[in-house]
Every structure is written in C-alpha cells, then in structure tokens.
N, CA, C and O atoms as a MOPAC input file, in Angstrom:
PM7 MOZYME 1SCF
protein

 N      4.88100 1     8.21900 1   -18.11000 1
 C      5.75600 1     8.49700 1   -19.22300 1
 C      6.10600 1     7.18100 1   -19.90200 1
 O      6.54100 1     6.22400 1   -19.26100 1
 N      5.90800 1     7.15900 1   -21.18800 1
 C      6.27300 1     5.99100 1   -21.97800 1
 C      7.53800 1     6.32500 1   -22.76300 1
 O      7.58700 1     7.31700 1   -23.49100 1
 N      8.55700 1     5.48700 1   -22.60700 1
 C      9.79100 1     5.67800 1   -23.36000 1
 C      9.94900 1     4.54200 1   -24.35600 1
 O      9.74300 1     3.37400 1   -24.02400 1
 N     10.31300 1     4.89500 1   -25.56900 1
 C     10.53500 1     3.88600 1   -26.60300 1
 C     11.72900 1     3.01100 1   -26.23300 1
 O     12.54400 1     3.37700 1   -25.38600 1
 N     11.81900 1     1.85800 1   -26.87500 1
 C     12.97000 1     0.96800 1   -26.66800 1
 C     14.25300 1     1.70100 1   -27.05400 1
 O     15.28200 1     1.54000 1   -26.39700 1
 N     14.19700 1     2.49600 1   -28.10400 1
 C     15.36600 1     3.25200 1   -28.55500 1
 C     15.87000 1     4.17600 1   -27.44200 1
 O     17.07200 1     4.24100 1   -27.18300 1
 N     14.96300 1     4.88000 1   -26.79400 1
 C     15.34600 1     5.78700 1   -25.71100 1
 C     15.89400 1     5.00800 1   -24.52500 1
 O     16.90300 1     5.39600 1   -23.93600 1
 N     15.23500 1     3.91800 1   -24.17600 1
 C     15.71600 1     3.11400 1   -23.05600 1
 C     17.10900 1     2.56000 1   -23.34300 1
 O     17.95800 1     2.53600 1   -22.45200 1
 N     17.35200 1     2.11900 1   -24.56500 1
 C     18.67500 1     1.63500 1   -24.93900 1
 C     19.71200 1     2.76300 1   -24.89100 1
 O     20.83900 1     2.54700 1   -24.44400 1
 N     19.34200 1     3.94800 1   -25.34300 1
 C     20.26500 1     5.08700 1   -25.29900 1
 C     20.64100 1     5.40900 1   -23.85600 1
 O     21.80600 1     5.67000 1   -23.55800 1
 N     19.66200 1     5.39100 1   -22.96800 1
 C     19.93000 1     5.66800 1   -21.55000 1
 C     20.84200 1     4.59500 1   -20.95800 1
 O     21.75800 1     4.90600 1   -20.19600 1
 N     20.59500 1     3.35500 1   -21.30300 1
 C     21.42300 1     2.26200 1   -20.79300 1
 C     22.84500 1     2.33800 1   -21.34000 1
 O     23.80200 1     2.09500 1   -20.60600 1
 N     22.99300 1     2.67000 1   -22.61800 1
 C     24.32400 1     2.79600 1   -23.21100 1
 C     25.11100 1     3.92100 1   -22.55200 1
 O     26.29300 1     3.75900 1   -22.25000 1
 N     24.46500 1     5.05800 1   -22.32700 1
 C     25.16000 1     6.17200 1   -21.68500 1
 C     25.50200 1     5.84500 1   -20.23900 1
 O     26.54400 1     6.27200 1   -19.74100 1
 N     24.65000 1     5.10200 1   -19.56400 1
 C     24.95600 1     4.68500 1   -18.19200 1
 C     26.17900 1     3.77400 1   -18.19300 1
 O     27.04200 1     3.88700 1   -17.32300 1
 N     26.25000 1     2.88400 1   -19.15800 1
 C     27.41900 1     1.99900 1   -19.28300 1
 C     28.68800 1     2.81900 1   -19.50400 1
 O     29.72500 1     2.52800 1   -18.90900 1
 N     28.61200 1     3.83300 1   -20.35100 1
 C     29.78000 1     4.68600 1   -20.59800 1
 C     30.13700 1     5.50800 1   -19.36700 1
 O     31.31500 1     5.72000 1   -19.08000 1
 N     29.12900 1     5.96800 1   -18.64400 1
 C     29.38300 1     6.76300 1   -17.43600 1
 C     30.06200 1     5.92200 1   -16.35700 1
 O     30.86100 1     6.43900 1   -15.57600 1
 N     29.75100 1     4.64800 1   -16.31600 1
 C     30.31800 1     3.76100 1   -15.29900 1
 C     31.68400 1     3.20100 1   -15.69100 1
 O     32.40100 1     2.66700 1   -14.84500 1
 N     32.04200 1     3.31700 1   -16.95300 1
 C     33.28400 1     2.72400 1   -17.45200 1
 C     34.50500 1     3.52600 1   -17.00400 1
 O     34.42200 1     4.73700 1   -16.80100 1
 N     35.64400 1     2.83400 1   -16.85000 1
 C     36.88000 1     3.56800 1   -16.57900 1
 C     37.24700 1     4.43100 1   -17.78500 1
 O     36.69900 1     4.25100 1   -18.87200 1
 N     38.15800 1     5.35200 1   -17.59300 1
 C     38.56100 1     6.25700 1   -18.67300 1
 C     39.04800 1     5.47000 1   -19.87800 1
 O     39.69700 1     4.43200 1   -19.74800 1
 N     38.72100 1     5.98500 1   -21.04600 1
 C     39.15600 1     5.35000 1   -22.28700 1
 C     37.97900 1     4.83900 1   -23.08500 1
 O     36.86300 1     4.74700 1   -22.57400 1
 N     38.23000 1     4.50700 1   -24.33900 1
 C     37.16300 1     4.05200 1   -25.22400 1
 C     36.56500 1     2.71400 1   -24.78400 1
 O     37.27500 1     1.81400 1   -24.33400 1
 N     35.24100 1     2.61000 1   -24.92600 1
 C     34.51800 1     1.37300 1   -24.63500 1
 C     33.98500 1     0.84900 1   -25.96700 1
 O     33.22300 1     1.54100 1   -26.64200 1
 N     34.37600 1    -0.35800 1   -26.34800 1
 C     33.88800 1    -0.90700 1   -27.62300 1
 C     32.36500 1    -1.06600 1   -27.62100 1
 O     31.76400 1    -1.39800 1   -26.59900 1
 N     31.76100 1    -0.82600 1   -28.77000 1
 C     30.31200 1    -0.96500 1   -28.90000 1
 C     29.87000 1    -2.37700 1   -28.55800 1
 O     28.80200 1    -2.57200 1   -27.97700 1
 N     30.67900 1    -3.35900 1   -28.91300 1
 C     30.32500 1    -4.75700 1   -28.62000 1
 C     30.18500 1    -4.98500 1   -27.12100 1
 O     29.31700 1    -5.73900 1   -26.68100 1
 N     31.03700 1    -4.33600 1   -26.34000 1
 C     30.95600 1    -4.48000 1   -24.88000 1
 C     29.66600 1    -3.85500 1   -24.35700 1
 O     28.99600 1    -4.43300 1   -23.50200 1
 N     29.32000 1    -2.68200 1   -24.86600 1
 C     28.08200 1    -2.02500 1   -24.44100 1
 C     26.88500 1    -2.90800 1   -24.78800 1
 O     25.99200 1    -3.11600 1   -23.96700 1
 N     26.88100 1    -3.42200 1   -26.01400 1
 C     25.78100 1    -4.27200 1   -26.46800 1
 C     25.64200 1    -5.50800 1   -25.58700 1
 O     24.53700 1    -5.87000 1   -25.18500 1
 N     26.76100 1    -6.14700 1   -25.29000 1
 C     26.74400 1    -7.35800 1   -24.47300 1
 C     26.31900 1    -7.06000 1   -23.04100 1
 O     25.46300 1    -7.75200 1   -22.48900 1
 N     26.90600 1    -6.04700 1   -22.44500 1
 C     26.61700 1    -5.72500 1   -21.04100 1
 C     25.16200 1    -5.29700 1   -20.83500 1
 O     24.57900 1    -5.56100 1   -19.78400 1
 N     24.58200 1    -4.63900 1   -21.83300 1
 C     23.23900 1    -4.11300 1   -21.68200 1
 C     22.18200 1    -4.89600 1   -22.46100 1
 O     21.00200 1    -4.54600 1   -22.42300 1
 N     22.58400 1    -5.93000 1   -23.15300 1
 C     21.61200 1    -6.73700 1   -23.89000 1
 C     20.90800 1    -5.96300 1   -24.99600 1
 O     19.70600 1    -6.11500 1   -25.21600 1
 N     21.67800 1    -5.13600 1   -25.68300 1
 C     21.13800 1    -4.30500 1   -26.76200 1
 C     21.56700 1    -4.91300 1   -28.09800 1
 O     22.75200 1    -5.18700 1   -28.28500 1
 N     20.63800 1    -5.13000 1   -29.03200 1
 C     21.04000 1    -5.63600 1   -30.35400 1
 C     22.09500 1    -4.70800 1   -30.97600 1
 O     21.91600 1    -3.49100 1   -31.01500 1
 N     23.17100 1    -5.28700 1   -31.45200 1
 C     24.32700 1    -4.50700 1   -31.91400 1
 C     23.98900 1    -3.50100 1   -33.00200 1
 O     24.39800 1    -2.34400 1   -32.90700 1
 N     23.25300 1    -3.90600 1   -34.03700 1
 C     22.94100 1    -2.96700 1   -35.13000 1
 C     22.08400 1    -1.80800 1   -34.62600 1
 O     22.25700 1    -0.66600 1   -35.05100 1
 N     21.17000 1    -2.10900 1   -33.72800 1
 C     20.32500 1    -1.07300 1   -33.13900 1
 C     21.19500 1    -0.10800 1   -32.33100 1
 O     21.02600 1     1.10900 1   -32.40400 1
 N     22.13100 1    -0.67300 1   -31.55900 1
 C     23.02800 1     0.14300 1   -30.75300 1
 C     23.89400 1     1.03600 1   -31.63300 1
 O     24.10000 1     2.20500 1   -31.30400 1
 N     24.40200 1     0.51500 1   -32.73500 1
 C     25.24500 1     1.32300 1   -33.62100 1
 C     24.51200 1     2.57800 1   -34.09000 1
 O     25.10100 1     3.65800 1   -34.13800 1
 N     23.24100 1     2.44400 1   -34.43200 1
 C     22.45000 1     3.60500 1   -34.86100 1
 C     22.24300 1     4.58900 1   -33.71500 1
 O     22.29300 1     5.80300 1   -33.91900 1
 N     22.01600 1     4.07800 1   -32.53300 1
 C     21.83800 1     4.94000 1   -31.35400 1
 C     23.13300 1     5.68500 1   -31.04500 1
 O     23.11500 1     6.88800 1   -30.78600 1
 N     24.24700 1     4.97300 1   -31.07200 1
 C     25.53800 1     5.60800 1   -30.78900 1
 C     25.84900 1     6.69100 1   -31.81300 1
 O     26.40400 1     7.73300 1   -31.46400 1
 N     25.50100 1     6.45800 1   -33.05700 1
 C     25.69600 1     7.47600 1   -34.09300 1
 C     24.87200 1     8.72600 1   -33.76900 1
 O     25.37600 1     9.84400 1   -33.87500 1
 N     23.63000 1     8.54200 1   -33.38300 1
 C     22.78000 1     9.67900 1   -33.03000 1
 C     23.34000 1    10.42800 1   -31.81000 1
 O     23.34300 1    11.65900 1   -31.79100 1
 N     23.80400 1     9.70600 1   -30.81100 1
 C     24.37600 1    10.33000 1   -29.61300 1
 C     25.66700 1    11.07500 1   -29.94200 1
 O     25.94500 1    12.13600 1   -29.38200 1
 N     26.45500 1    10.50400 1   -30.86300 1
 C     27.69700 1    11.17200 1   -31.27500 1
 C     27.40600 1    12.44800 1   -32.04700 1
 O     28.02900 1    13.48200 1   -31.80600 1
 N     26.45600 1    12.37400 1   -32.97700 1
 C     26.08900 1    13.57000 1   -33.75300 1
 C     25.53100 1    14.68000 1   -32.85700 1
 O     25.67600 1    15.86400 1   -33.16100 1
 N     24.89800 1    14.29000 1   -31.76200 1
 C     24.34600 1    15.27900 1   -30.82800 1
 C     25.41200 1    15.82600 1   -29.87700 1
 O     25.13900 1    16.74100 1   -29.10000 1
 N     26.62700 1    15.26800 1   -29.93500 1
 C     27.71200 1    15.76200 1   -29.09800 1
 C     27.72400 1    15.20400 1   -27.69000 1
 O     28.41000 1    15.74300 1   -26.82100 1
 N     26.97800 1    14.13300 1   -27.44300 1
 C     26.95800 1    13.54700 1   -26.10500 1
 C     28.09000 1    12.54600 1   -25.89000 1
 O     28.54800 1    12.34600 1   -24.76600 1
 N     28.53500 1    11.92000 1   -26.97800 1
 C     29.64000 1    10.98000 1   -26.87800 1
 C     30.64400 1    11.25300 1   -27.98800 1
 O     30.35300 1    11.94900 1   -28.96100 1
 N     31.81700 1    10.69400 1   -27.81700 1
 C     32.85700 1    10.75300 1   -28.84500 1
 C     33.24300 1     9.33000 1   -29.19700 1
 O     32.92600 1     8.38200 1   -28.47900 1
 N     33.93500 1     9.20300 1   -30.32100 1
 C     34.32700 1     7.86400 1   -30.73900 1
 C     35.71400 1     7.87000 1   -31.33600 1
 O     36.24200 1     8.90400 1   -31.74700 1
 N     36.28800 1     6.67600 1   -31.37100 1
 C     37.59700 1     6.46800 1   -31.98000 1
 C     37.53300 1     5.12800 1   -32.69700 1
 O     37.06600 1     4.13600 1   -32.13800 1
 N     37.99900 1     5.10800 1   -33.92300 1
 C     38.01600 1     3.86500 1   -34.70400 1
 C     39.29300 1     3.09200 1   -34.43000 1
 O     40.25000 1     3.60700 1   -33.85100 1
 N     39.27600 1     1.84300 1   -34.86200 1
 C     40.47200 1     1.02200 1   -34.76300 1
 C     40.37300 1    -0.02600 1   -33.67900 1
 O     39.37200 1    -0.11800 1   -32.96800 1
 N     41.44100 1    -0.82500 1   -33.56100 1
 C     41.41900 1    -1.92900 1   -32.60400 1
 C     41.29300 1    -1.46700 1   -31.15000 1
 O     40.75200 1    -2.19300 1   -30.31600 1
 N     41.77900 1    -0.28900 1   -30.84900 1
 C     41.66000 1     0.25100 1   -29.49200 1
 C     40.54000 1     1.28400 1   -29.41700 1
 O     40.49300 1     2.09900 1   -28.49600 1
 N     39.64400 1     1.24000 1   -30.39200 1
 C     38.58300 1     2.23200 1   -30.47900 1
 C     37.39700 1     1.92200 1   -29.59400 1
 O     37.34000 1     0.91700 1   -28.88600 1
 N     36.46300 1     2.83300 1   -29.67600 1
 C     35.24500 1     2.68700 1   -28.89600 1
 C     34.61200 1     4.04100 1   -28.67000 1
 O     34.84100 1     4.98600 1   -29.42500 1
 N     33.81200 1     4.12300 1   -27.62100 1
 C     33.04200 1     5.32700 1   -27.31600 1
 C     33.29900 1     5.76500 1   -25.88900 1
 O     33.62100 1     4.95200 1   -25.02200 1
 N     33.15000 1     7.06500 1   -25.65600 1
 C     33.24700 1     7.61800 1   -24.31100 1
 C     32.39200 1     8.87600 1   -24.26900 1
 O     32.02800 1     9.42900 1   -25.30700 1
 N     32.07400 1     9.32200 1   -23.05400 1
 C     31.24400 1    10.51600 1   -22.89100 1
 C     32.01000 1    11.74600 1   -23.35700 1
 O     33.21000 1    11.86900 1   -23.10900 1
 N     31.32100 1    12.64800 1   -24.02800 1
 C     31.94200 1    13.88200 1   -24.50000 1
 C     32.06800 1    14.92100 1   -23.38300 1
 O     32.88000 1    15.84300 1   -23.46800 1
 N     31.26500 1    14.76000 1   -22.35000 1
 C     31.29900 1    15.65300 1   -21.18400 1
 C     31.28300 1    14.77900 1   -19.93100 1
 O     30.94400 1    13.59800 1   -20.00200 1
 N     31.64500 1    15.35000 1   -18.79400 1
 C     31.56900 1    14.56400 1   -17.56000 1
 C     30.13400 1    14.07100 1   -17.30600 1
 O     29.16200 1    14.73300 1   -17.67100 1
 N     30.03000 1    12.91400 1   -16.68300 1
 C     28.71900 1    12.29900 1   -16.42300 1
 C     27.82300 1    13.17800 1   -15.55800 1
 O     26.59900 1    13.06500 1   -15.61800 1
 N     28.42400 1    14.05600 1   -14.75200 1
 C     27.58700 1    14.92400 1   -13.91000 1
 C     27.07800 1    16.15400 1   -14.66800 1
 O     26.41500 1    17.01500 1   -14.08900 1
 N     27.38900 1    16.23100 1   -15.95900 1
 C     26.88800 1    17.32900 1   -16.78900 1
 C     25.88800 1    16.86200 1   -17.84100 1
 O     25.38700 1    17.67500 1   -18.61800 1
 N     25.59300 1    15.56600 1   -17.87600 1
 C     24.63600 1    15.03300 1   -18.85200 1
 C     23.41600 1    14.54100 1   -18.09800 1
 O     23.51900 1    13.66500 1   -17.23900 1
 N     22.25800 1    15.10600 1   -18.42000 1
 C     21.03600 1    14.74800 1   -17.70800 1
 C     20.19900 1    13.74900 1   -18.50300 1
 O     20.34200 1    13.61300 1   -19.71800 1
 N     19.33900 1    13.07000 1   -17.79300 1
 C     18.41800 1    12.14000 1   -18.45000 1
 C     17.51900 1    12.89200 1   -19.42100 1
 O     17.23100 1    12.39600 1   -20.51000 1
 N     17.07600 1    14.07800 1   -19.03900 1
 C     16.18500 1    14.86200 1   -19.90200 1
 C     16.83100 1    15.15100 1   -21.24900 1
 O     16.16800 1    15.09100 1   -22.28400 1
 N     18.10100 1    15.45800 1   -21.23900 1
 C     18.81800 1    15.77200 1   -22.47700 1
 C     18.74100 1    14.60400 1   -23.46400 1
 O     18.52600 1    14.80500 1   -24.65900 1
 N     18.91600 1    13.40400 1   -22.96100 1
 C     18.89600 1    12.21800 1   -23.81700 1
 C     17.47200 1    11.90100 1   -24.26200 1
 O     17.23100 1    11.61000 1   -25.43400 1
 N     16.54400 1    11.95700 1   -23.33300 1
 C     15.14500 1    11.64000 1   -23.65400 1
 C     14.60600 1    12.60900 1   -24.69400 1
 O     13.94500 1    12.18700 1   -25.64300 1
 N     14.87200 1    13.88600 1   -24.53700 1
 C     14.39600 1    14.86800 1   -25.51100 1
 C     15.08200 1    14.68800 1   -26.86300 1
 O     14.46800 1    14.91100 1   -27.90600 1
 N     16.34900 1    14.28700 1   -26.84900 1
 C     17.05400 1    14.03700 1   -28.10700 1
 C     16.39100 1    12.89800 1   -28.87900 1
 O     16.13300 1    13.02700 1   -30.07600 1
 N     16.11900 1    11.80300 1   -28.21100 1
 C     15.59400 1    10.61500 1   -28.88100 1
 C     14.08300 1    10.71500 1   -29.11700 1
 O     13.60300 1    10.42400 1   -30.21200 1
 N     13.35200 1    11.12000 1   -28.10800 1
 C     11.88000 1    11.13300 1   -28.19100 1
 C     11.32600 1    12.40600 1   -28.82700 1
 O     10.27000 1    12.39000 1   -29.46000 1
 N     12.05500 1    13.50700 1   -28.64800 1
 C     11.50100 1    14.78300 1   -29.07100 1
 C     10.46500 1    15.25600 1   -28.05900 1
 O     10.25400 1    14.62300 1   -27.02400 1
 N      9.84400 1    16.34000 1   -28.36400 1
 C      8.84100 1    16.91800 1   -27.46500 1
 C      7.46000 1    16.55300 1   -27.99200 1
 O      7.15300 1    16.75200 1   -29.16700 1
 N      6.64300 1    16.01900 1   -27.10800 1
 C      5.29500 1    15.61300 1   -27.50100 1
 C      4.27100 1    16.63700 1   -27.01800 1
 O      4.17400 1    16.93600 1   -25.82800 1
 N      3.53500 1    17.14700 1   -27.94800 1
 C      2.46000 1    18.07900 1   -27.62300 1
 C      1.13700 1    17.33700 1   -27.69400 1
 O      0.94400 1    16.46700 1   -28.54300 1
 N      0.23700 1    17.68600 1   -26.80300 1
 C     -1.06500 1    17.01500 1   -26.77400 1
 C     -2.13200 1    17.76100 1   -27.55700 1
 O     -3.19900 1    17.21100 1   -27.83000 1
 N     -1.85800 1    18.99300 1   -27.91800 1
 C     -2.84100 1    19.75600 1   -28.68700 1
 C     -3.98200 1    20.25000 1   -27.82500 1
 O     -3.98500 1    20.09400 1   -26.60400 1
 N     -4.92900 1    20.83700 1   -28.47900 1
 C     -6.09400 1    21.37000 1   -27.77700 1
 C     -7.16300 1    20.30400 1   -27.63800 1
 O     -7.34800 1    19.46200 1   -28.51600 1
 N     -7.85300 1    20.36000 1   -26.52800 1
 C     -9.01100 1    19.50600 1   -26.29600 1
 C    -10.21900 1    20.43900 1   -26.26300 1
 O    -10.20000 1    21.44600 1   -25.55600 1
 N    -11.25000 1    20.12100 1   -27.00600 1
 C    -12.39700 1    21.02900 1   -27.05600 1
 C    -13.29700 1    20.93400 1   -25.82300 1
 O    -13.35700 1    19.91000 1   -25.14300 1
 N    -13.98000 1    22.02100 1   -25.56800 1
 C    -15.03500 1    22.06100 1   -24.55000 1
 C    -14.58500 1    21.64800 1   -23.16700 1
 O    -13.54700 1    22.08500 1   -22.67100 1
 N    -15.39400 1    20.79000 1   -22.55100 1
 C    -15.15400 1    20.39800 1   -21.16700 1
 C    -13.88000 1    19.56600 1   -20.99400 1
 O    -13.41800 1    19.38600 1   -19.86700 1
 N    -13.31200 1    19.06300 1   -22.07200 1
 C    -12.08300 1    18.26400 1   -21.98800 1
 C    -10.82100 1    19.13400 1   -21.92100 1
 O     -9.72700 1    18.60000 1   -21.73700 1
 N    -10.94300 1    20.44300 1   -22.06500 1
 C     -9.79800 1    21.36000 1   -22.03900 1
 C     -8.89700 1    21.14900 1   -20.81900 1
 O     -7.67600 1    21.19100 1   -20.96400 1
 N     -9.45200 1    20.92400 1   -19.62100 1
 C     -8.56700 1    20.70000 1   -18.46600 1
 C     -7.62600 1    19.50800 1   -18.63500 1
 O     -6.55900 1    19.47700 1   -18.02200 1
 N     -8.00600 1    18.52700 1   -19.45800 1
 C     -7.10600 1    17.40100 1   -19.70400 1
 C     -5.82600 1    17.85900 1   -20.39200 1
 O     -4.73600 1    17.42000 1   -20.02400 1
 N     -5.94500 1    18.72900 1   -21.38000 1
 C     -4.75900 1    19.25200 1   -22.07400 1
 C     -3.85300 1    19.98400 1   -21.09400 1
 O     -2.63000 1    19.85400 1   -21.14600 1
 N     -4.46500 1    20.75400 1   -20.20100 1
 C     -3.68000 1    21.48400 1   -19.20300 1
 C     -2.99700 1    20.51500 1   -18.23500 1
 O     -1.86100 1    20.74500 1   -17.82000 1
 N     -3.68600 1    19.44100 1   -17.88000 1
 C     -3.10900 1    18.43200 1   -16.99500 1
 C     -1.92000 1    17.74500 1   -17.65100 1
 O     -0.87500 1    17.57900 1   -17.02100 1
 N     -2.06900 1    17.34200 1   -18.91400 1
 C     -0.96000 1    16.67600 1   -19.62200 1
 C      0.24600 1    17.60200 1   -19.73900 1
 O      1.38900 1    17.16500 1   -19.60100 1
 N     -0.01000 1    18.86900 1   -19.99000 1
 C      1.08700 1    19.83900 1   -20.08600 1
 C      1.79800 1    19.96500 1   -18.74800 1
 O      3.02800 1    19.97300 1   -18.70200 1
 N      1.04200 1    20.06400 1   -17.65900 1
 C      1.64100 1    20.18000 1   -16.32100 1
 C      2.45300 1    18.92700 1   -15.97700 1
 O      3.54200 1    19.03100 1   -15.41200 1
 N      1.93400 1    17.75500 1   -16.31300 1
 C      2.66400 1    16.50900 1   -16.05400 1
 C      3.97200 1    16.45600 1   -16.83900 1
 O      5.01300 1    16.09200 1   -16.29200 1
 N      3.91800 1    16.81800 1   -18.12000 1
 C      5.12000 1    16.81500 1   -18.94700 1
 C      6.16700 1    17.77700 1   -18.38700 1
 O      7.35200 1    17.44800 1   -18.32600 1
 N      5.72200 1    18.97200 1   -17.97800 1
 C      6.65900 1    19.94600 1   -17.41500 1
 C      7.27300 1    19.43400 1   -16.12100 1
 O      8.45800 1    19.65100 1   -15.86900 1
 N      6.48100 1    18.75900 1   -15.30000 1
 C      6.99400 1    18.18800 1   -14.05000 1
 C      8.03000 1    17.09700 1   -14.35200 1
 O      9.09300 1    17.06600 1   -13.73200 1
 N      7.72900 1    16.21700 1   -15.28500 1
 C      8.67300 1    15.17000 1   -15.68500 1
 C      9.97600 1    15.77500 1   -16.17900 1
 O     11.05700 1    15.35400 1   -15.76800 1
 N      9.87500 1    16.76000 1   -17.05800 1
 C     11.08000 1    17.38600 1   -17.60700 1
 C     11.90700 1    18.03700 1   -16.50900 1
 O     13.13300 1    17.93500 1   -16.50700 1
 N     11.23600 1    18.70900 1   -15.57400 1
 C     11.95300 1    19.35000 1   -14.46700 1
 C     12.70100 1    18.30800 1   -13.64200 1
 O     13.87000 1    18.50000 1   -13.30900 1
 N     12.03800 1    17.22000 1   -13.31800 1
 C     12.66700 1    16.15600 1   -12.53800 1
 C     13.84600 1    15.54700 1   -13.29700 1
 O     14.91900 1    15.34900 1   -12.72700 1
 N     13.64700 1    15.25300 1   -14.56600 1
 C     14.68500 1    14.59300 1   -15.35300 1
 C     15.87900 1    15.50100 1   -15.65000 1
 O     16.97100 1    14.99900 1   -15.91500 1
 N     15.70000 1    16.81400 1   -15.61300 1
 C     16.84200 1    17.72400 1   -15.80400 1
 C     17.70200 1    17.79700 1   -14.55200 1
 O     18.82100 1    18.30800 1   -14.59600 1
 N     17.19200 1    17.29100 1   -13.44400 1
 C     17.96000 1    17.30700 1   -12.19300 1
 C     18.76600 1    16.02900 1   -11.99400 1
 O     19.62100 1    15.97400 1   -11.11000 1
 N     18.51000 1    15.00700 1   -12.79400 1
 C     19.17400 1    13.72100 1   -12.60900 1
 C     20.24400 1    13.54400 1   -13.68200 1
 O     19.96500 1    13.60300 1   -14.88000 1
 N     21.47300 1    13.32700 1   -13.22300 1
 C     22.59700 1    13.14600 1   -14.14400 1
 C     23.02400 1    11.68000 1   -14.17800 1
 O     22.62800 1    10.88100 1   -13.32900 1
 N     23.83200 1    11.34900 1   -15.16900 1
 C     24.33800 1     9.98800 1   -15.27100 1
 C     25.32100 1     9.66900 1   -14.14600 1
 O     25.48100 1     8.50500 1   -13.77800 1
 N     25.97400 1    10.68000 1   -13.60200 1
 C     26.85100 1    10.44400 1   -12.44000 1
 C     26.00700 1     9.97200 1   -11.26200 1
 O     26.42400 1     9.08800 1   -10.51300 1
 N     24.83000 1    10.55200 1   -11.09500 1
 C     23.95400 1    10.11400 1   -10.00500 1
 C     23.45100 1     8.69700 1   -10.23800 1
 O     23.32900 1     7.91300 1    -9.29600 1
 N     23.16300 1     8.37200 1   -11.47800 1
 C     22.67200 1     7.03600 1   -11.79700 1
 C     23.73200 1     5.99200 1   -11.44100 1
 O     23.43000 1     5.01600 1   -10.75400 1
 N     24.95400 1     6.18400 1   -11.89700 1
 C     25.97700 1     5.17100 1   -11.67100 1
 C     26.42800 1     5.10500 1   -10.20700 1
 O     26.97900 1     4.09300 1    -9.77400 1
 N     26.20200 1     6.15600 1    -9.46000 1
 C     26.57600 1     6.11900 1    -8.04300 1
 C     25.36900 1     5.82400 1    -7.16100 1
 O     25.47500 1     5.85800 1    -5.93500 1
 N     24.23100 1     5.53700 1    -7.77100 1
 C     22.99200 1     5.20400 1    -7.04500 1
 C     22.55200 1     6.32600 1    -6.10400 1
 O     22.04100 1     6.06500 1    -5.01600 1
 N     22.75400 1     7.57300 1    -6.52900 1
 C     22.35500 1     8.72300 1    -5.72000 1
 C     21.10900 1     9.40500 1    -6.26100 1
 O     20.97200 1    10.62300 1    -6.14700 1
 N     20.22000 1     8.65100 1    -6.83600 1
 C     19.00300 1     9.23300 1    -7.40400 1
 C     17.96000 1     9.31500 1    -6.31100 1
 O     17.63200 1     8.31900 1    -5.66600 1
 N     17.44100 1    10.52300 1    -6.11100 1
 C     16.36600 1    10.71000 1    -5.14000 1
 C     15.23100 1    11.45800 1    -5.83000 1
 O     15.30200 1    12.67300 1    -6.01100 1
 N     14.18600 1    10.72700 1    -6.21300 1
 C     13.06900 1    11.37800 1    -6.92900 1
 C     12.30600 1    12.36200 1    -6.06300 1
 O     11.34800 1    12.98000 1    -6.52700 1

C-alpha cells in the first residue's frame, strides 16, 4: 500500500490529537511536533474538519481536537477520506487473475485498517 504524504500527515496529525490532553491543540504545535509544513497542515486540518473527524476553535486559546473519541476513529476512515478508493479496472485475457488479486489485497488492507483505531495507536496496542 502506498500512501501519499498528505495521507501520512493526516494520520500523524490525528495521532497527535488523540494523544493530546483534553482541549484545543494549536495547529502550530501539531506542525512542530510532527514535522509537517504548516500551510500543508492547515489544508489537511480543514479537510478533516469538513469530514467531521475534528473540531476547531478560533482565537488565542483555539486549536483542534477530535470530534469523536479516539477509539471510534479508524485508520481506514482517514485513508479513504484522503486517498479515496482506487480501482484497478479489468485486465484482459490471462492477466485477469491480477485484477482479482489486487482487489483481494485492497479488501484485506481495508479490513485490517478498519480494526485499528487511533486509541490503539497512541497506546501502542496495535496487533496486525
């Protein structure tokens, strides 16, 4: 599975929010802690907010926090939001089994990633 930098940054930002104490986390802190370019992070946070995964508050005490508990947000949810679903299409003739293999692999990945939550990530309880 290849994940874009955007997806990897989104996963890292959400992990930072999942690990944070209650209350808003400034975007600058997320950017610094995770080494994410600030402007890039701002666009990612906007996308995550529009999708209902995080909430935000403006002002000097503002920042971002998870919209749901970390044990209710899965890696698959974020990856599918950012990456979308990739179809491999049909392969002609003898190559047809390759299309079936790619589909089976994608389904296996999605199944695994729907079982892993951000609460598990921050508590190091991930068991593949």
